[in-house]
CSV table of C-alpha atoms and ligand atoms in Angstrom, one decimal:
chain,number,residue,atom,x,y,z
A,938,MET,CA,7.5,32.5,38.4
A,939,THR,CA,9.2,34.2,35.6
A,940,ARG,CA,8.4,33.6,32.0
A,941,THR,CA,11.7,31.9,31.4
A,942,SER,CA,11.4,29.4,34.2
A,943,LEU,CA,7.8,28.6,33.3
A,944,LYS,CA,9.0,27.8,29.8
A,945,LYS,CA,11.8,25.6,31.1
A,946,LYS,CA,9.2,23.7,33.1
A,947,PHE,CA,6.9,23.2,30.1
A,948,PHE,CA,9.7,22.1,27.9
A,949,SER,CA,11.5,19.7,30.3
A,950,CYS,CA,9.2,16.7,29.9
A,951,CYS,CA,8.7,16.1,26.2
A,952,VAL,CA,10.4,15.8,22.8
A,953,LEU,CA,11.1,19.2,21.4
A,954,ILE,CA,11.3,20.0,17.7
A,955,PHE,CA,12.7,23.3,16.8
A,956,LEU,CA,11.8,25.2,13.7
A,957,LEU,CA,14.7,27.1,12.2
A,958,PHE,CA,12.8,29.5,10.0
A,959,ALA,CA,15.9,31.6,10.4
A,960,ILE,CA,18.1,29.6,8.1
A,961,ILE,CA,15.4,28.6,5.7
A,962,CYS,CA,16.3,31.4,3.4
A,963,VAL,CA,19.9,30.5,3.4
A,964,TRP,CA,19.0,26.9,2.4
A,965,LYS,CA,16.9,28.3,-0.3
A,966,GLU,CA,19.9,30.3,-1.5
A,967,LYS,CA,21.9,27.1,-1.4
A,968,LYS,CA,19.4,25.5,-3.7
A,969,LYS,CA,20.2,28.2,-6.2
A,970,GLY,CA,23.9,27.7,-5.8
A,971,ASN,CA,25.0,31.0,-4.2
A,972,PHE,CA,25.0,29.9,-0.6
A,973,TYR,CA,28.7,29.5,-0.5
A,974,GLU,CA,29.3,32.9,-1.9
A,975,LEU,CA,27.1,34.3,0.8
A,976,LEU,CA,29.3,32.5,3.3
A,977,LYS,CA,32.4,33.9,1.7
A,978,LEU,CA,31.1,37.4,1.9
A,979,GLN,CA,30.5,37.0,5.6
A,980,ASN,CA,34.0,36.4,6.9
A,981,LYS,CA,32.9,35.6,10.4
A,982,GLU,CA,30.3,33.0,11.1
A,983,PHE,CA,29.2,35.3,13.9
A,984,GLN,CA,28.2,38.0,11.5
A,985,LEU,CA,26.2,35.6,9.5
A,986,LEU,CA,24.4,34.3,12.5
A,987,GLN,CA,23.6,37.7,13.6
A,988,GLY,CA,22.1,38.5,10.3
A,989,LEU,CA,20.1,35.3,10.5
A,990,GLU,CA,18.9,36.2,13.9
A,991,LYS,CA,17.4,39.4,12.5
A,992,LEU,CA,15.7,37.5,9.8
A,993,ALA,CA,14.4,35.1,12.4
A,994,MET,CA,12.9,37.9,14.3
A,995,ILE,CA,11.1,39.2,11.3
A,996,SER,CA,9.9,35.9,9.9
A,997,SER,CA,8.8,34.4,13.2
A,998,SER,CA,6.9,37.4,14.4
A,999,GLN,CA,3.6,35.9,13.1
A,1000,PRO,CA,1.2,34.0,15.3
A,1001,VAL,CA,1.3,30.2,15.2
A,1002,SER,CA,-1.4,28.4,13.4
A,1003,SER,CA,-4.7,28.9,14.9
A,1004,SER,CA,-8.2,29.1,14.0
A,1005,SER,CA,-10.7,31.5,15.0
A,1006,THR,CA,-11.7,34.9,13.9
A,1007,HIS,CA,-13.9,36.0,11.1
A,1008,HIS,CA,-15.6,39.2,10.4
A,1009,PRO,CA,-19.2,38.1,11.1
A,1010,GLN,CA,-20.4,39.3,7.7
A,1011,ARG,CA,-17.6,37.7,5.9
A,1012,SER,CA,-17.6,34.3,7.5
A,1013,ASN,CA,-20.5,33.1,5.4
A,1014,GLN,CA,-18.5,33.4,2.3
A,1015,ALA,CA,-15.3,32.0,3.7
A,1016,LEU,CA,-17.1,29.1,5.4
A,1017,GLY,CA,-19.0,27.8,2.5
A,1018,GLY,CA,-21.9,29.6,0.9
A,1019,PRO,CA,-25.6,28.8,0.7
A,1020,LYS,CA,-24.8,25.5,-1.1
A,1021,ALA,CA,-23.0,24.1,1.9
A,1022,LYS,CA,-25.9,25.2,4.0
A,1023,LEU,CA,-28.3,23.1,2.0
A,1024,GLU,CA,-26.1,20.0,2.2
A,1025,SER,CA,-25.4,20.3,5.9
A,1026,THR,CA,-26.6,22.1,8.9
A,1027,PHE,CA,-23.0,22.4,10.0
A,1028,GLN,CA,-21.4,25.3,8.3
A,1029,VAL,CA,-17.7,24.7,8.2
A,1030,TRP,CA,-14.6,25.6,6.3
A,1031,ASP,CA,-15.0,25.5,2.5
A,1032,LYS,CA,-12.1,23.6,1.0
A,1033,ASP,CA,-12.2,25.9,-2.1
A,1034,SER,CA,-12.0,29.1,0.0
A,1035,SER,CA,-10.5,31.8,-2.1
A,1036,SER,CA,-8.4,34.9,-1.1
A,1037,LYS,CA,-11.3,36.9,-2.7
A,1038,ASN,CA,-13.3,36.1,0.4
A,1039,LEU,CA,-10.7,37.7,2.7
A,1040,ILE,CA,-11.3,41.0,4.3
A,1041,PRO,CA,-9.7,43.8,2.2
A,1042,ARG,CA,-6.9,44.3,4.8
A,1043,LEU,CA,-5.8,40.7,4.5
A,1044,GLN,CA,-6.1,40.7,0.7
A,1045,THR,CA,-3.7,43.6,0.7
A,1046,ILE,CA,-1.2,41.9,3.0
A,1047,ARG,CA,-1.2,38.8,0.8
A,1048,LYS,CA,-0.6,40.9,-2.3
A,1049,ASN,CA,2.3,42.7,-0.5
A,1050,TYR,CA,3.9,39.4,0.5
A,1051,LEU,CA,3.6,38.2,-3.1
A,1052,SER,CA,5.3,41.2,-4.5
A,1053,MET,CA,7.9,41.3,-1.8
A,1054,ASN,CA,8.8,37.6,-2.2
A,1055,LYS,CA,11.2,37.9,0.8
A,1056,TYR,CA,12.7,34.4,0.3
A,1057,LYS,CA,13.1,34.7,-3.5
A,1058,VAL,CA,10.8,31.7,-4.0
A,1059,THR,CA,10.4,30.6,-7.5
A,1060,TYR,CA,7.8,27.9,-8.2
A,1061,LYS,CA,8.4,25.8,-11.2
A,1062,GLY,CA,6.2,22.8,-10.4
A,1063,PRO,CA,3.0,21.7,-12.0
A,1064,GLY,CA,-0.2,23.7,-11.5
A,1065,PRO,CA,-1.2,25.8,-9.8
A,1066,GLY,CA,-4.6,24.3,-9.2
A,1067,VAL,CA,-3.8,20.6,-9.8
A,1068,LYS,CA,-6.7,18.5,-8.6
A,1069,PHE,CA,-5.8,15.5,-6.5
A,1070,SER,CA,-8.1,13.1,-4.8
A,1071,ALA,CA,-7.6,13.0,-1.1
A,1072,GLU,CA,-5.9,9.6,-1.4
A,1073,ALA,CA,-3.5,10.7,-4.1
A,1074,LEU,CA,-2.7,13.9,-2.2
A,1075,LEU,CA,-1.8,11.9,0.9
A,1076,CYS,CA,0.6,9.8,-1.2
A,1077,HIS,CA,2.0,12.9,-2.8
A,1078,LEU,CA,2.7,14.5,0.6
A,1079,ARG,CA,4.2,11.3,2.0
A,1080,ASP,CA,6.6,10.9,-1.0
A,1081,HIS,CA,7.7,14.5,-1.4
A,1082,VAL,CA,7.9,16.0,2.1
A,1083,ASN,CA,11.0,14.7,3.9
A,1084,ILE,CA,10.5,14.9,7.6
A,1085,SER,CA,14.0,14.7,8.9
A,1086,MET,CA,16.0,16.5,11.5
A,1087,ILE,CA,19.4,18.2,11.4
A,1088,GLU,CA,22.2,15.7,12.0
A,1089,THR,CA,25.8,16.3,13.2
A,1090,THR,CA,27.1,15.9,9.7
A,1091,ASP,CA,24.9,18.6,8.3
A,1092,PHE,CA,26.5,21.9,7.3
A,1093,PRO,CA,26.9,24.3,9.1
A,1094,PHE,CA,26.4,22.2,12.2
A,1095,ASN,CA,29.3,19.8,11.3
A,1096,THR,CA,32.0,21.8,13.1
A,1097,SER,CA,33.6,21.0,16.4
A,1098,ASP,CA,31.9,23.8,18.3
A,1099,TRP,CA,28.6,22.1,17.7
A,1100,GLU,CA,29.8,18.8,19.0
A,1101,GLY,CA,27.4,17.3,21.5
A,1102,TYR,CA,24.7,19.8,21.0
A,1103,LEU,CA,22.5,17.9,18.5
A,1104,SER,CA,20.5,14.8,19.5
A,1105,GLN,CA,22.3,11.8,18.1
A,1106,ASP,CA,19.3,9.4,18.0
A,1107,ASP,CA,16.8,9.2,15.2
A,1108,ILE,CA,13.7,11.0,16.3
A,1109,ARG,CA,11.7,7.9,15.5
A,1110,THR,CA,13.4,6.1,18.3
A,1111,LYS,CA,12.3,8.7,20.8
A,1112,ALA,CA,8.9,9.6,19.4
A,1113,GLY,CA,6.3,7.0,18.2
A,1114,PRO,CA,5.1,5.1,16.4
A,1115,TRP,CA,1.8,6.0,18.0
A,1116,GLY,CA,-1.8,5.1,17.3
A,1117,ARG,CA,-4.0,8.1,17.8
A,1118,CYS,CA,-2.4,11.5,18.2
A,1119,ALA,CA,-3.7,15.0,18.8
A,1120,VAL,CA,-2.4,18.3,17.4
A,1121,VAL,CA,-3.6,21.1,19.6
A,1122,SER,CA,-3.6,24.5,18.0
A,1123,SER,CA,-3.3,27.5,20.2
A,1124,ALA,CA,-6.5,29.1,18.8
A,1125,GLY,CA,-8.6,31.3,21.0
A,1126,SER,CA,-11.6,29.2,20.0
A,1127,LEU,CA,-10.2,26.4,22.3
A,1128,LYS,CA,-11.4,28.5,25.2
A,1129,SER,CA,-14.5,27.0,26.8
A,1130,SER,CA,-14.3,24.0,24.5
A,1131,ARG,CA,-14.0,21.4,27.3
A,1132,LEU,CA,-11.9,19.3,25.0
A,1133,GLY,CA,-9.3,18.5,27.7
A,1134,ARG,CA,-10.3,15.0,28.4
A,1135,GLU,CA,-10.8,14.1,24.8
A,1136,ILE,CA,-7.3,15.5,23.9
A,1137,ASP,CA,-5.6,13.7,26.8
A,1138,ASP,CA,-7.2,10.4,25.6
A,1139,HIS,CA,-4.7,10.3,22.7
A,1140,ASP,CA,-1.4,8.4,22.7
A,1141,ALA,CA,0.6,11.5,22.0
A,1142,VAL,CA,-0.2,15.2,22.0
A,1143,LEU,CA,1.7,17.9,20.1
A,1144,ARG,CA,1.5,21.5,21.2
A,1145,PHE,CA,3.2,24.7,20.0
A,1146,ASN,CA,5.7,27.0,21.5
A,1147,GLY,CA,4.9,27.9,25.1
A,1148,ALA,CA,1.2,27.1,24.9
A,1149,PRO,CA,0.3,26.4,28.5
A,1150,THR,CA,-1.9,23.6,29.9
A,1151,VAL,CA,-1.9,24.7,33.6
A,1152,LYS,CA,-5.1,26.6,34.3
A,1153,PHE,CA,-6.5,25.5,30.9
A,1154,GLN,CA,-6.7,21.7,31.5
A,1155,GLN,CA,-10.4,21.6,31.0
A,1156,ASP,CA,-10.1,23.0,27.5
A,1157,VAL,CA,-6.8,21.8,26.2
A,1158,GLY,CA,-5.8,18.8,28.4
A,1159,THR,CA,-2.6,18.2,30.3
A,1160,LYS,CA,-0.6,15.8,28.2
A,1161,THR,CA,2.3,17.1,26.1
A,1162,THR,CA,4.4,14.6,24.2
A,1163,ILE,CA,6.0,16.9,21.6
A,1164,ARG,CA,6.4,20.6,21.5
A,1165,LEU,CA,7.1,22.4,18.2
A,1166,VAL,CA,9.0,25.5,19.0
A,1167,ASN,CA,9.8,28.2,16.5
A,1168,SER,CA,12.6,30.7,16.7
A,1169,GLN,CA,10.3,33.3,18.3
A,1170,TRP,CA,11.1,31.6,21.5
A,1171,TYR,CA,14.7,32.9,21.2
A,1172,ARG,CA,13.5,36.3,20.3
A,1173,ASN,CA,15.6,38.2,22.7
A,1174,PRO,CA,17.8,40.9,21.2
A,1175,ASP,CA,20.4,40.6,24.1
A,1176,TYR,CA,21.4,37.1,23.2
A,1177,ASN,CA,22.6,35.3,20.1
A,1178,PHE,CA,20.1,32.9,18.6
A,1179,PHE,CA,22.4,29.9,18.5
A,1180,ASN,CA,24.0,30.6,21.8
A,1181,ASN,CA,20.6,30.3,23.4
A,1182,PHE,CA,20.1,27.0,21.7
A,1183,LYS,CA,23.4,25.8,23.1
A,1184,SER,CA,22.6,27.1,26.6
A,1185,TYR,CA,19.3,25.3,26.6
A,1186,ARG,CA,21.0,22.1,25.5
A,1187,LYS,CA,23.6,22.4,28.3
A,1188,LEU,CA,20.8,22.7,30.8
A,1189,HIS,CA,18.8,19.8,29.4
A,1190,PRO,CA,21.3,17.5,27.8
A,1191,ASP,CA,19.0,14.4,28.2
A,1192,GLN,CA,16.0,16.0,26.6
A,1193,PRO,CA,15.3,14.8,23.1
A,1194,PHE,CA,15.6,18.0,21.1
A,1195,TYR,CA,15.7,18.2,17.4
A,1196,ILE,CA,16.0,20.8,14.7
A,1197,LEU,CA,13.7,20.3,11.8
A,1198,LYS,CA,15.6,20.5,8.5
A,1199,PRO,CA,14.6,23.7,6.9
A,1200,GLN,CA,14.0,22.2,3.5
A,1201,MET,CA,10.9,20.5,4.8
A,1202,PRO,CA,8.7,23.5,5.0
A,1203,TRP,CA,9.5,24.4,1.5
A,1204,GLU,CA,8.8,21.0,0.2
A,1205,LEU,CA,5.4,21.3,1.8
A,1206,TRP,CA,5.0,24.8,0.4
A,1207,ASP,CA,5.5,23.5,-3.1
A,1208,ILE,CA,2.6,21.0,-2.7
A,1209,ILE,CA,0.3,23.6,-1.2
A,1210,GLN,CA,1.1,25.9,-4.2
A,1211,GLU,CA,0.6,23.0,-6.6
A,1212,ILE,CA,-2.9,22.3,-5.5
A,1213,SER,CA,-4.1,25.9,-4.9
A,1214,SER,CA,-5.7,27.6,-7.7
A,1215,GLU,CA,-4.1,31.0,-7.0
A,1216,GLN,CA,-0.7,32.2,-5.9
A,1217,ILE,CA,-0.1,31.5,-2.2
A,1218,GLN,CA,2.1,33.7,0.0
A,1219,PRO,CA,5.8,32.9,-0.7
A,1220,ASN,CA,6.5,32.4,3.0
A,1221,PRO,CA,6.9,29.1,5.0
A,1222,PRO,CA,3.7,27.2,6.0
A,1223,SER,CA,2.5,27.9,9.5
A,1224,SER,CA,3.9,25.8,12.4
A,1225,GLY,CA,0.4,24.4,12.8
A,1226,MET,CA,0.6,22.9,9.3
A,1227,LEU,CA,4.2,21.6,9.9
A,1228,GLY,CA,3.1,20.0,13.2
A,1229,ILE,CA,0.2,18.2,11.4
A,1230,ILE,CA,2.6,16.8,8.8
A,1231,ILE,CA,5.2,15.8,11.5
A,1232,MET,CA,2.5,13.9,13.4
A,1233,MET,CA,1.3,12.2,10.3
A,1234,SER,CA,4.7,10.7,10.0
A,1235,LEU,CA,4.7,9.4,13.6
A,1236,CYS,CA,1.1,8.4,14.1
A,1237,ASP,CA,-1.6,6.2,12.5
A,1238,GLN,CA,-4.3,8.8,13.0
A,1239,VAL,CA,-4.0,12.6,13.7
A,1240,ASP,CA,-6.9,14.5,15.3
A,1241,ILE,CA,-6.4,18.2,14.8
A,1242,TYR,CA,-8.1,20.6,17.2
A,1243,GLU,CA,-9.2,24.1,16.1
A,1244,PHE,CA,-7.1,24.4,13.0
A,1245,LEU,CA,-10.4,24.3,11.0
A,1246,PRO,CA,-12.5,26.7,13.1
A,1247,SER,CA,-15.5,25.4,15.0
A,1248,LYS,CA,-18.6,27.2,16.0
A,1249,ARG,CA,-16.5,28.9,18.7
A,1250,LYS,CA,-14.5,30.8,16.2
A,1251,THR,CA,-13.3,34.2,17.6
A,1252,ASP,CA,-11.0,37.1,16.8
A,1253,VAL,CA,-8.9,36.1,19.8
A,1254,CYS,CA,-5.7,34.6,18.5
A,1255,TYR,CA,-4.6,32.4,21.4
A,1256,TYR,CA,-6.6,30.6,24.2
A,1257,TYR,CA,-4.1,31.9,26.7
A,1258,GLN,CA,-3.8,35.6,25.6
A,1259,LYS,CA,-6.2,38.4,24.9
A,1260,TYR,CA,-4.5,39.5,21.7
A,1261,PHE,CA,-6.8,39.5,18.7
A,1262,ASP,CA,-6.4,39.8,14.9
A,1263,SER,CA,-8.4,38.2,12.1
A,1264,ALA,CA,-5.0,37.2,10.4
A,1265,CYS,CA,-4.7,34.4,13.0
A,1266,THR,CA,-7.4,32.4,11.3
A,1267,MET,CA,-7.2,33.5,7.8
A,1268,GLY,CA,-3.5,34.1,7.4
A,1269,ALA,CA,-1.4,37.1,6.5
A,1270,TYR,CA,2.3,36.0,6.6
A,1271,HIS,CA,1.6,32.3,6.3
A,1272,PRO,CA,-0.5,30.8,3.5
A,1273,LEU,CA,-3.0,29.7,6.2
A,1274,LEU,CA,-6.1,29.9,4.0
A,1275,PHE,CA,-4.6,27.4,1.5
A,1276,GLU,CA,-3.3,25.1,4.3
A,1277,LYS,CA,-6.9,25.0,5.7
A,1278,ASN,CA,-8.3,24.2,2.3
A,1279,MET,CA,-5.9,21.3,2.1
A,1280,VAL,CA,-6.7,19.9,5.6
A,1281,LYS,CA,-10.4,20.2,4.8
A,1282,HIS,CA,-9.9,18.3,1.6
A,1283,LEU,CA,-8.0,15.5,3.4
A,1284,ASN,CA,-10.4,15.4,6.4
A,1285,LEU,CA,-11.7,11.9,7.2
A,1286,GLY,CA,-14.0,13.2,9.9
A,1287,THR,CA,-17.4,14.8,9.7
A,1288,ASP,CA,-18.5,18.4,9.3
A,1289,GLU,CA,-20.3,17.9,12.6
A,1290,ASP,CA,-17.0,17.2,14.3
A,1291,ILE,CA,-15.5,20.3,12.8
A,1292,TYR,CA,-18.4,22.5,13.8
A,1293,LEU,CA,-18.9,21.2,17.3
A,1294,LEU,CA,-15.4,20.2,18.3
A,1295,GLY,CA,-13.1,22.0,15.9
A,1296,LYS,CA,-11.8,18.5,15.1
A,1297,ALA,CA,-10.4,17.4,11.8
A,1298,THR,CA,-9.0,13.8,11.4
A,1299,LEU,CA,-6.2,12.9,9.0
A,1300,PRO,CA,-4.6,9.5,8.5
A,1301,GLY,CA,-1.0,8.7,9.3
A,1302,PHE,CA,1.3,8.1,6.4
A,1303,ARG,CA,1.9,4.5,7.5
A,1304,THR,CA,-1.7,3.6,7.1
A,1305,ILE,CA,-2.2,4.7,3.5
A,1306,ARG,CA,-1.8,2.6,0.5
A,1307,CYS,CA,-0.2,4.2,-2.5
A,1308,GLY,CA,0.2,2.8,-6.0
A,1309,ALA,CA,3.5,1.5,-7.2
B,2445,NAG,C1,14.6,12.8,1.4
B,2445,NAG,O1,15.9,12.7,2.1
B,2445,NAG,C2,16.7,11.6,1.6
B,2445,NAG,C3,17.9,11.4,2.5
B,2445,NAG,O2,18.4,12.7,2.8
B,2445,NAG,C4,17.0,11.8,0.2
B,2445,NAG,O3,17.7,10.7,-0.3
B,2445,NAG,C5,15.7,11.9,-0.6
B,2445,NAG,O4,16.0,12.3,-2.0
B,2445,NAG,C6,14.8,13.0,-0.1
B,2445,NAG,N1,13.6,13.0,-0.7
B,2445,NAG,C7,13.0,14.1,-1.2
B,2445,NAG,C8,11.7,14.0,-1.8
B,2445,NAG,O5,13.6,15.2,-1.1
B,2446,NAG,C1,30.9,20.3,6.7
B,2446,NAG,O1,30.1,20.2,5.5
B,2446,NAG,C2,30.5,20.9,4.4
B,2446,NAG,C3,29.5,20.8,3.3
B,2446,NAG,O2,29.1,19.5,3.1
B,2446,NAG,C4,31.9,20.4,4.0
B,2446,NAG,O3,32.3,21.1,2.9
B,2446,NAG,C5,32.9,20.5,5.1
B,2446,NAG,O4,34.1,19.9,4.8
B,2446,NAG,C6,32.3,19.9,6.4
B,2446,NAG,N1,33.2,20.2,7.5
B,2446,NAG,C7,33.7,19.3,8.3
B,2446,NAG,C8,34.5,19.8,9.5
B,2446,NAG,O5,33.5,18.1,8.2
């Protein structure tokens, strides 16, 4: 079976949410008021889209969220020093992990992204380093990160050539509300985890991109309710990014397929920057982190597998590929280190669950009580 038809099979049975990192930077521009000028400069929409496609290829060339990999000598520092060791026999992710603990190569990459500032991000919010209790942070996330999908009235999709391509129904009528949900990273450390049955025991399961279940059932389960797909999937230089989207929609008109509004990753980015005590990479959060937040808006409880690395941590990036790079756990393009600090801070589960299962548990937004 070819790669393409395999993917069609994977994607045909569940809700799809598409991440348009490609147009994020354009939206960012719009915020600053020069988006329309950009449009005027580009006479033909086609040209603009082609430019965006190139950006998509650059910005999405990074691995999806995952957890694994540490330089063995470094992992002690990154995963909580001797103090953590005294408190618990399970040495897990330290919620105050600092970029100083990264291997030199990753420190350099982070600094390069900071000085490049590809998306011209300017942070004007409070902090950095504002301390929130876990409860207050949950409310902050709930109230400041808008999880909504592109609608037919949203520019530039509000033209006649987009008619019929965007799902009309609110995602909440197609997805959820659910009780217990699982977010399954694609981390190499899922290999030999035997978590399949536990994962399938959830009401809904979110997976990323083309992460397969066939041949990996024992470790990752079989159930897929939502797939979060980034533009990498369309990374084929022979075809236009948006034309591919349209072709897919023509083939699967009945499949609930949504495009996440590109503002959302930046609203989340602002909060991660606000609570982090140092500058985070000015690039969108990982799709792993976005998937977690999306599920928090659809479920009462979200169990996240191998986002915070377990004892199985490895340099292998994906459970279904042999590719390895320490950036997959610690972050290079994405501010992954800081995302993990946040998830550890919010975790309701035990260090034992992180260590043995790679499992962190976050509450759904509907279950939290926030002050007036
Ligand atoms: C979320 O979206 C709604 C509707 O588009 C808007 O009214 C509201 O201001 C947004 N909230 C934030 C925090 O951006
Ligand atoms: C699409 O949205 C833009 C921006 O809101 C608006 O200026 C334009 O008139 C809309 N186009 C159509 C065909 O409704």
